Short mmCIF file of C-alpha atoms and ligand atoms in Angstrom, two decimals:
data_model
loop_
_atom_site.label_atom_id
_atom_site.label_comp_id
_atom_site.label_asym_id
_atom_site.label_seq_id
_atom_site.Cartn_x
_atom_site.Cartn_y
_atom_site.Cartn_z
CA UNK A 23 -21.12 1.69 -6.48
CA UNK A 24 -22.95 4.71 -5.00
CA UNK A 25 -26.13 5.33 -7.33
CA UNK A 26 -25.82 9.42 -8.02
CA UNK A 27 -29.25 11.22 -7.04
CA UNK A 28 -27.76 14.64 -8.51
CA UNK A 29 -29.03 15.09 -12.24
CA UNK A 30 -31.52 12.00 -11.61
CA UNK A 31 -35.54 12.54 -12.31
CA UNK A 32 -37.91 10.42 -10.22
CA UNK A 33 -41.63 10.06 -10.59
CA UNK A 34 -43.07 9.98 -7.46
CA UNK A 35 -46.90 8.44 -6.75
CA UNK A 36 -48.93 9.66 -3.94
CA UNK A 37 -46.13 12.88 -3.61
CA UNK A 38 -48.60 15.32 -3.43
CA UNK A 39 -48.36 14.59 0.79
CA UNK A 40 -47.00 12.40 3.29
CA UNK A 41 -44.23 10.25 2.83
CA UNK A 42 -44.65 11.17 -1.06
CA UNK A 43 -44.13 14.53 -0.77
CA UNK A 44 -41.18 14.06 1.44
CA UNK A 45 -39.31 11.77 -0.53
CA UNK A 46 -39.58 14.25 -3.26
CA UNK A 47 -38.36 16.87 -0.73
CA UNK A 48 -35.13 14.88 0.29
CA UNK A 49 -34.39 14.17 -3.26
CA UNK A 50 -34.26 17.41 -4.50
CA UNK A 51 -32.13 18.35 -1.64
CA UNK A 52 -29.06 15.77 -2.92
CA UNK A 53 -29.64 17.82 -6.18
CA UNK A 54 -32.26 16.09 -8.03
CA UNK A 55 -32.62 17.52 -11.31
CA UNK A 56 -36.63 17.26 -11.85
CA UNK A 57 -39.95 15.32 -10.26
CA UNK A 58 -43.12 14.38 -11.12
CA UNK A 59 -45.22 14.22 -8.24
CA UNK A 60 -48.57 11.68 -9.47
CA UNK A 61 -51.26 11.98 -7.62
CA UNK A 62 -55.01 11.50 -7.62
CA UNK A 63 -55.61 14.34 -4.93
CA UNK A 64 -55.55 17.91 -7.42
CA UNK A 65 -55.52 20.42 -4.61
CA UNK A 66 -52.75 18.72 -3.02
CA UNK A 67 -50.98 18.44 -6.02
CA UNK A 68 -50.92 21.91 -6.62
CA UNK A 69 -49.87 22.98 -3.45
CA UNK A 70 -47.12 20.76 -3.44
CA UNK A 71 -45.77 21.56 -6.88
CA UNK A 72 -45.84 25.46 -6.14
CA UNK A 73 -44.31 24.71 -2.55
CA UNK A 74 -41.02 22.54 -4.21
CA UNK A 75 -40.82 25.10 -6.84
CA UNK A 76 -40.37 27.62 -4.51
CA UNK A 77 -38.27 25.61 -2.04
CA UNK A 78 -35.82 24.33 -4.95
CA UNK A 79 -36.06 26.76 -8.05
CA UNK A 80 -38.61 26.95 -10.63
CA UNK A 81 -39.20 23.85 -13.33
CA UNK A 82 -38.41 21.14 -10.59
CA UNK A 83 -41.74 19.90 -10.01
CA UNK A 84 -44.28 18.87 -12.12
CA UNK A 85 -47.72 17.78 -10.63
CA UNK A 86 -49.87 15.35 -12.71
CA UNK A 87 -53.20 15.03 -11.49
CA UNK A 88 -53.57 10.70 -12.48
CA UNK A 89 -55.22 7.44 -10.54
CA UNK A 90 -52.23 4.98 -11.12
CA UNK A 91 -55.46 2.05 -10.58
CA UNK A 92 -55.96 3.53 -14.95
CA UNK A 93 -53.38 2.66 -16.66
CA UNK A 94 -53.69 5.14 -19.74
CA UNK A 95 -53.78 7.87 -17.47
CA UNK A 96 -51.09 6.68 -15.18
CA UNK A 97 -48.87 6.00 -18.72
CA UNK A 98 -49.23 9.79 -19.70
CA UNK A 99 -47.76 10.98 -16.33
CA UNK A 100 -44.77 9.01 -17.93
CA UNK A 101 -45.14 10.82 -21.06
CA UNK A 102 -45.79 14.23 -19.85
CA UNK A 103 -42.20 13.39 -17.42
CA UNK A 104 -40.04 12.73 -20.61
CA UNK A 105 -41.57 15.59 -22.31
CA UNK A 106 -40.33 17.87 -19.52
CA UNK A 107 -37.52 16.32 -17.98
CA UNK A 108 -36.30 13.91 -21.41
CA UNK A 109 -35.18 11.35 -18.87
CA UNK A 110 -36.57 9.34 -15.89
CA UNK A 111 -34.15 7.64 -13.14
CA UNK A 112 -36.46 6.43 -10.48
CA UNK A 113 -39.58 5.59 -9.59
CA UNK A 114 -41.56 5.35 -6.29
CA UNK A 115 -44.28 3.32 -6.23
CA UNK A 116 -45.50 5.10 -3.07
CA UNK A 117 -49.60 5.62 -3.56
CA UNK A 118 -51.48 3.89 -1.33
CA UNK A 119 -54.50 3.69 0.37
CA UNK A 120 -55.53 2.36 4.37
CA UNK A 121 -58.14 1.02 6.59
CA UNK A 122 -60.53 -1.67 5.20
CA UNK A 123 -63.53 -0.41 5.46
CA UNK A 124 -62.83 0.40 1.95
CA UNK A 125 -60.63 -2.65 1.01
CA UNK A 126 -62.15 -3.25 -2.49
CA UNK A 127 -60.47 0.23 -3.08
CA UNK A 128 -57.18 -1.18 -1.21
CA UNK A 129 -56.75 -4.05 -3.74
CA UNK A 130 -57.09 -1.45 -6.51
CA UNK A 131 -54.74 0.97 -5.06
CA UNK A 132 -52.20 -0.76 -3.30
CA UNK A 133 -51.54 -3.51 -5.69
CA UNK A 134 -53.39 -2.95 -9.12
CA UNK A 135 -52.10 0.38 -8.98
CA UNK A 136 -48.44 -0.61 -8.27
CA UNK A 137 -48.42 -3.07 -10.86
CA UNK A 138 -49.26 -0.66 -13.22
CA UNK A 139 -46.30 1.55 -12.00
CA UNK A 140 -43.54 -1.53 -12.00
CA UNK A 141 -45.00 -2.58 -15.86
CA UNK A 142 -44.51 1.24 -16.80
CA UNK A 143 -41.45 1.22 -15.05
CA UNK A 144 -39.33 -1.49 -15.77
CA UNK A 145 -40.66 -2.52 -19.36
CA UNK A 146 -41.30 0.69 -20.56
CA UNK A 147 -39.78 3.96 -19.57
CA UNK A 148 -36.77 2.99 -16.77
CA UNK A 149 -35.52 0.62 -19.24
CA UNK A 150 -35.52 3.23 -22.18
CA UNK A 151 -35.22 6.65 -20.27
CA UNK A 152 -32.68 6.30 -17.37
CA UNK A 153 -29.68 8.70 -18.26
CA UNK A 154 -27.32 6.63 -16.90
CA UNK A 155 -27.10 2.63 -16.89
CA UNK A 156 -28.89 2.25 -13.78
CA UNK A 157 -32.65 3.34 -12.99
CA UNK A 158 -34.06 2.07 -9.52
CA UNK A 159 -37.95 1.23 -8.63
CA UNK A 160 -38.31 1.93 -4.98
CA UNK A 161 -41.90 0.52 -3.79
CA UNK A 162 -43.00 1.26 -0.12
CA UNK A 163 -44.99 -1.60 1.95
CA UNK A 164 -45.10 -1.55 5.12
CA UNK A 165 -44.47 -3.69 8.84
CA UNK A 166 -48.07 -5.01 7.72
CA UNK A 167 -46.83 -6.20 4.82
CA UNK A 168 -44.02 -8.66 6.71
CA UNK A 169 -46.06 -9.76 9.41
CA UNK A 170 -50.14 -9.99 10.11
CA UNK A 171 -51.94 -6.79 11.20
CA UNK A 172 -55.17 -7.59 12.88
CA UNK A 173 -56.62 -4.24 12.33
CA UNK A 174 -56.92 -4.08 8.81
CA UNK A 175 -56.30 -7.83 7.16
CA UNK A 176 -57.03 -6.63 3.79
CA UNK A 177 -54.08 -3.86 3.70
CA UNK A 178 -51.68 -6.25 4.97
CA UNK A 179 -52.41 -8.69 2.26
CA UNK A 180 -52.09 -5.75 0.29
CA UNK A 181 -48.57 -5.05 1.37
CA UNK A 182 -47.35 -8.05 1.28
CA UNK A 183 -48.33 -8.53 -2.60
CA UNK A 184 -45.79 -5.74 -3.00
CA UNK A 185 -43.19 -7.72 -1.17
CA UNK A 186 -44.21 -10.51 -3.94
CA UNK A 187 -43.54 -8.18 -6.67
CA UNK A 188 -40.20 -6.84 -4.89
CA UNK A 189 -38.60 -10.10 -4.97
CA UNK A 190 -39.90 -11.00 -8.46
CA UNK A 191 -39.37 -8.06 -10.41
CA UNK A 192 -36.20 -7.57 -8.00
CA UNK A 193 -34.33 -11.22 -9.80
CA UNK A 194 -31.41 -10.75 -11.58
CA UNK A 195 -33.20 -12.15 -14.82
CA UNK A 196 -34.97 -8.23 -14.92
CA UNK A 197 -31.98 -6.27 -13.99
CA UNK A 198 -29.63 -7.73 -16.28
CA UNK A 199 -32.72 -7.27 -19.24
CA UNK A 200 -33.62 -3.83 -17.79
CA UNK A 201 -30.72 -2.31 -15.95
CA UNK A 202 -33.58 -1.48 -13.32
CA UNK A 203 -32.71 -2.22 -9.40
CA UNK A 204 -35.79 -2.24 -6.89
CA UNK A 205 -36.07 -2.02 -3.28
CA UNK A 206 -39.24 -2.17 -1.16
CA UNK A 207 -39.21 0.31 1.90
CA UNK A 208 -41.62 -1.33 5.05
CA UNK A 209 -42.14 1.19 7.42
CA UNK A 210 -44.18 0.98 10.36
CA UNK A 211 -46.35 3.68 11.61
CA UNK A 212 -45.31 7.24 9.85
CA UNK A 213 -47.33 10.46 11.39
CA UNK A 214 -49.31 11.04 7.89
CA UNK A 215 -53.04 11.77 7.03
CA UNK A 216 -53.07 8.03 6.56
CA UNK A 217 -53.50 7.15 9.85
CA UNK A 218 -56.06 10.05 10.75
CA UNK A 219 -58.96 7.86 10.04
CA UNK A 220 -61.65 7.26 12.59
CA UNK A 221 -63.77 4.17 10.06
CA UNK A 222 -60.67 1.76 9.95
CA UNK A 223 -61.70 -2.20 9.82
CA UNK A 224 -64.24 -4.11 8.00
CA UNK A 225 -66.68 -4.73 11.14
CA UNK A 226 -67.35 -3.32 14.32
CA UNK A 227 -66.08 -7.24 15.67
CA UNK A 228 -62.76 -5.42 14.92
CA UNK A 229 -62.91 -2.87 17.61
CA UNK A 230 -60.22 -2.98 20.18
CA UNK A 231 -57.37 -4.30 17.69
CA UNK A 232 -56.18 -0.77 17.25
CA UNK A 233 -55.56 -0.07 20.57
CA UNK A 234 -53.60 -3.38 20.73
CA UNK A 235 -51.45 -1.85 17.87
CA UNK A 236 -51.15 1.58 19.28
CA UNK A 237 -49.45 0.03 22.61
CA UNK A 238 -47.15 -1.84 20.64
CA UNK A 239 -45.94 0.49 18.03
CA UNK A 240 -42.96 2.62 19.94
CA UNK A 241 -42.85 5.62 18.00
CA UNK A 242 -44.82 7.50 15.15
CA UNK A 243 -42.14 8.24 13.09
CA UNK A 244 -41.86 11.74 11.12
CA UNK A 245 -42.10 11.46 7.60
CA UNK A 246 -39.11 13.04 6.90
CA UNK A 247 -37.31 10.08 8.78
CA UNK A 248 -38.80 7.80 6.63
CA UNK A 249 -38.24 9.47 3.40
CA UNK A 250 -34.24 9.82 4.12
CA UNK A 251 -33.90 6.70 4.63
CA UNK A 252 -35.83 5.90 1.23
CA UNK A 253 -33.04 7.97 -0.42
CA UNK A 254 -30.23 5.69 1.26
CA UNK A 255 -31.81 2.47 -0.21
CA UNK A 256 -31.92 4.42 -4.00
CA UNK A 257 -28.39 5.36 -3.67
CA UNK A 258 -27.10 1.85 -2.61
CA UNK A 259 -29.85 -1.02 -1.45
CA UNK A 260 -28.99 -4.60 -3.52
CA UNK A 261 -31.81 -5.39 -5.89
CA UNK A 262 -34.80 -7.60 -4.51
CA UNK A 263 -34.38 -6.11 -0.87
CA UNK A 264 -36.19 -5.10 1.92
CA UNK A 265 -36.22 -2.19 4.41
CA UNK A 266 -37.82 -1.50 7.66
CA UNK A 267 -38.20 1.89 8.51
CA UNK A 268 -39.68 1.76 12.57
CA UNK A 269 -39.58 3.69 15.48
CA UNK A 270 -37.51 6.66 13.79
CA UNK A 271 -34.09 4.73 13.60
CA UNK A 272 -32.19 3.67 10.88
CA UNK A 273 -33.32 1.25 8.55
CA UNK A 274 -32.42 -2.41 8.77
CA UNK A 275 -32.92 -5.37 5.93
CA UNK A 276 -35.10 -7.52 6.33
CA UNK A 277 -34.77 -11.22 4.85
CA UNK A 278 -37.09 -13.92 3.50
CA UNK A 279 -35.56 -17.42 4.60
CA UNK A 280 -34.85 -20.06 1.94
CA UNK A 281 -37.79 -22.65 2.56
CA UNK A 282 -34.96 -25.33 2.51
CA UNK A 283 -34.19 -24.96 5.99
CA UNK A 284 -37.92 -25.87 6.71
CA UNK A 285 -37.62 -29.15 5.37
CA UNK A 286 -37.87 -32.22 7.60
CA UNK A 287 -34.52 -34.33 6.98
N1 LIG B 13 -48.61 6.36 7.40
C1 LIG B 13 -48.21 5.16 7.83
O1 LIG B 13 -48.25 4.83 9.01
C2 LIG B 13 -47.65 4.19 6.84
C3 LIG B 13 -46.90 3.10 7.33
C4 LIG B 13 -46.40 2.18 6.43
C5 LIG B 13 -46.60 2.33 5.08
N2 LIG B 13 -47.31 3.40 4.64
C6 LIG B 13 -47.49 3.54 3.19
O2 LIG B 13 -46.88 4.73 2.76
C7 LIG B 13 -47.46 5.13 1.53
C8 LIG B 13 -47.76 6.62 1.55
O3 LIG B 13 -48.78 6.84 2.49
P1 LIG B 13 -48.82 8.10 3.47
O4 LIG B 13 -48.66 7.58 4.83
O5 LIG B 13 -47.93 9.14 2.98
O6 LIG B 13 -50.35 8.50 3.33
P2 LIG B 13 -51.03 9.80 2.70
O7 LIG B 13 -52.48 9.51 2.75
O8 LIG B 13 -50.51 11.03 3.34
O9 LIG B 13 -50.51 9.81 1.18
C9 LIG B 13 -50.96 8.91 0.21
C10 LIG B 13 -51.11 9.63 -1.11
O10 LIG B 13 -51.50 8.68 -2.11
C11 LIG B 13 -52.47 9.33 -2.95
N3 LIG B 13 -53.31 8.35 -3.64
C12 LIG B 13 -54.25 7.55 -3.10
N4 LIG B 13 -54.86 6.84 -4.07
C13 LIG B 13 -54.29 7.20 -5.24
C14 LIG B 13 -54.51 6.82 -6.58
N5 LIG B 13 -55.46 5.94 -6.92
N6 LIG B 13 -53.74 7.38 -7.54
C15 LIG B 13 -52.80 8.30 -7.21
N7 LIG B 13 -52.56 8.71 -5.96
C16 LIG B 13 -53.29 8.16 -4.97
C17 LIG B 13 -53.28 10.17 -1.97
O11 LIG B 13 -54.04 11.16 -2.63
C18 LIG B 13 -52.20 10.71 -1.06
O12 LIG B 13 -51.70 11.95 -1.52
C19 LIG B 13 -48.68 4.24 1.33
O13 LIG B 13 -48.38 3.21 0.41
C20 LIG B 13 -48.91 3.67 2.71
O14 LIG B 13 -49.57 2.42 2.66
C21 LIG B 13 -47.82 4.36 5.48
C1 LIG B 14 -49.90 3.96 16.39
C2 LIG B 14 -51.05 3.88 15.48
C3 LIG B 14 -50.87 2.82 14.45
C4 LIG B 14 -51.99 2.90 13.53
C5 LIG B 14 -51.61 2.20 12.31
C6 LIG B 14 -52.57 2.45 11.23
C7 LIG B 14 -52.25 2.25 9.99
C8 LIG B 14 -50.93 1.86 9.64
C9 LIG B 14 -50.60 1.44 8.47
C10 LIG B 14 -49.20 1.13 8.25
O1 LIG B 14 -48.90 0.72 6.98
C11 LIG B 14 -48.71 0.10 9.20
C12 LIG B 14 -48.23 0.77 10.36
C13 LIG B 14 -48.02 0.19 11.48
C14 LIG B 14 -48.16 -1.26 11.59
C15 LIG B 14 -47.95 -1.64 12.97
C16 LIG B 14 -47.78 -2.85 13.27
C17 LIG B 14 -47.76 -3.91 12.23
C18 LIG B 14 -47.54 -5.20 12.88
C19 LIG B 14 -46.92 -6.11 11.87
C20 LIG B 14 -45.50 -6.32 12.17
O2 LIG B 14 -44.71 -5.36 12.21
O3 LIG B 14 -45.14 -7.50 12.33
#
């Protein structure tokens, strides 16, 4: 069955911008009733708010200014979204942070932060405050987080600890205790500030890896490519998958094999 975006409140992390922001954007225009947009970046926030409020009537959007890495702050975005909204559908852990020059902050971010945001999510709020019997976690990774990316080894590790928590969090053992599905959206590269950074590795022995990547990857994709296909996977991806978003086409599942077939009769 066809999850139902209309009525349905999302929290959204990192949606002051980027793929964030657009996600937020193509929910609201399948007649999302209300979103939090979390994010660590005030001025942003702000702008974003006022611009969806605008866009899709007054009282949609609700910025709260929170680092998801804290988790008291990042519980009281929850808080301050039932107190508005009474009700919260899904969740997309979406903040994250690139290029390893700063990967001590990458670690925090991309997977301290997220585990905040699935513990919040499934065990505490999801579980209680979805208005109908299903709620869905959507967390984005990325390409780096399936395969190695020699540019920046620290955000792929990064990425694929999300994939860990995808398939974990995605068993049946948590859906059938939580009524919570989750997905994991991979895309590869999306034309967002992320990418507009000049210091990206650990070391200058690095150099050159970058321009290995940029021949390779086809297309920048548009953000708003990206975040539609996000919205497919809410409405109808099984629980534990995984997406890849690349290129600007539509997104295909992508599967772990069993490690049976590995094994040496
Ligand atoms: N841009 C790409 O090529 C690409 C490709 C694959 C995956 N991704 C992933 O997509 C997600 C969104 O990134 P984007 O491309 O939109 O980049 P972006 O920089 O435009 O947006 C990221 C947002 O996360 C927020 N954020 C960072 N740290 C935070 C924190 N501690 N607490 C709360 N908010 C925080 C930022 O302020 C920003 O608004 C990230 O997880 C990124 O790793 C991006
Ligand atoms: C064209 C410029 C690419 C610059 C990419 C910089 C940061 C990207 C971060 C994204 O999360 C990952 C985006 C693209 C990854 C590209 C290739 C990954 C290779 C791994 C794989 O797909 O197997």
């Amino acid at each position: 069955m066809v999850f139902e975006i209309r009525n349905k409140v999302a929290l959204i992390t990192g949606g002051a911008k980027g793929l964030g922001y657009n996600f937020a954007k193509a929910l609201l225009s399948k007649g999302l009733k209300g979103v939090t947009l979390v994010d660590i970046n005030e001025n942003d926030g702000i702008l974003a708010e006022k611009e969806l409020n605008e866009i899709y009537g007054n009282d949609k959007a609700l910025f709260v200014k929170c680092d998801i890495t804290n988790y008291a702050e990042f519980e009281e975005a929850f808080q301050r979204t039932i107190k508005k909204f009474h009700q919260l559908d899904i969740l997309a852990n979406n903040a994250g942070v690139g290029f390893d020059g700063i990967w001590r902050k990458e670690i925090d971010v991309n997977i301290i932060g997220t585990i905040n945001g699935f513990i919040l999510g499934m065990d505490h709020y999801l579980n209680k405050y979805k208005s109908t019997n299903e709620g869905v976690i959507i967390a984005t990774s990325s390409t780096a987080g399936l395969g190695g990316y020699a540019p920046w080894p620290v955000y792929s590790a990064t990425k694929f600890a999300i994939t860990g928590m995808v398939k974990s969090w995605g068993c049946q053992f948590h859906y059938q205790r939580t009524g919570v599905r989750v997905v994991e959206v991979c895309p590869c590269a999306i034309a967002t500030d992320l990418l507009n950074t000049d210091a990206f590795s650990l070391s200058p022995l690095y150099e050159g890896s970058m321009e290995t990547i940029k021949n390779e990857v086809e297309q920048v994709q548009k953000p708003e490519h990206v975040a539609g296909e996000m919205v497919k996977m809410v409405e109808d991806a099984p629980n534990g998958s995984i997406w890849v978003v690349e290129a600007g086409e539509p997104a295909f599942e992508f599967s772990l094999p069993k490690r049976e077939i590995f094994k040496k009769e």
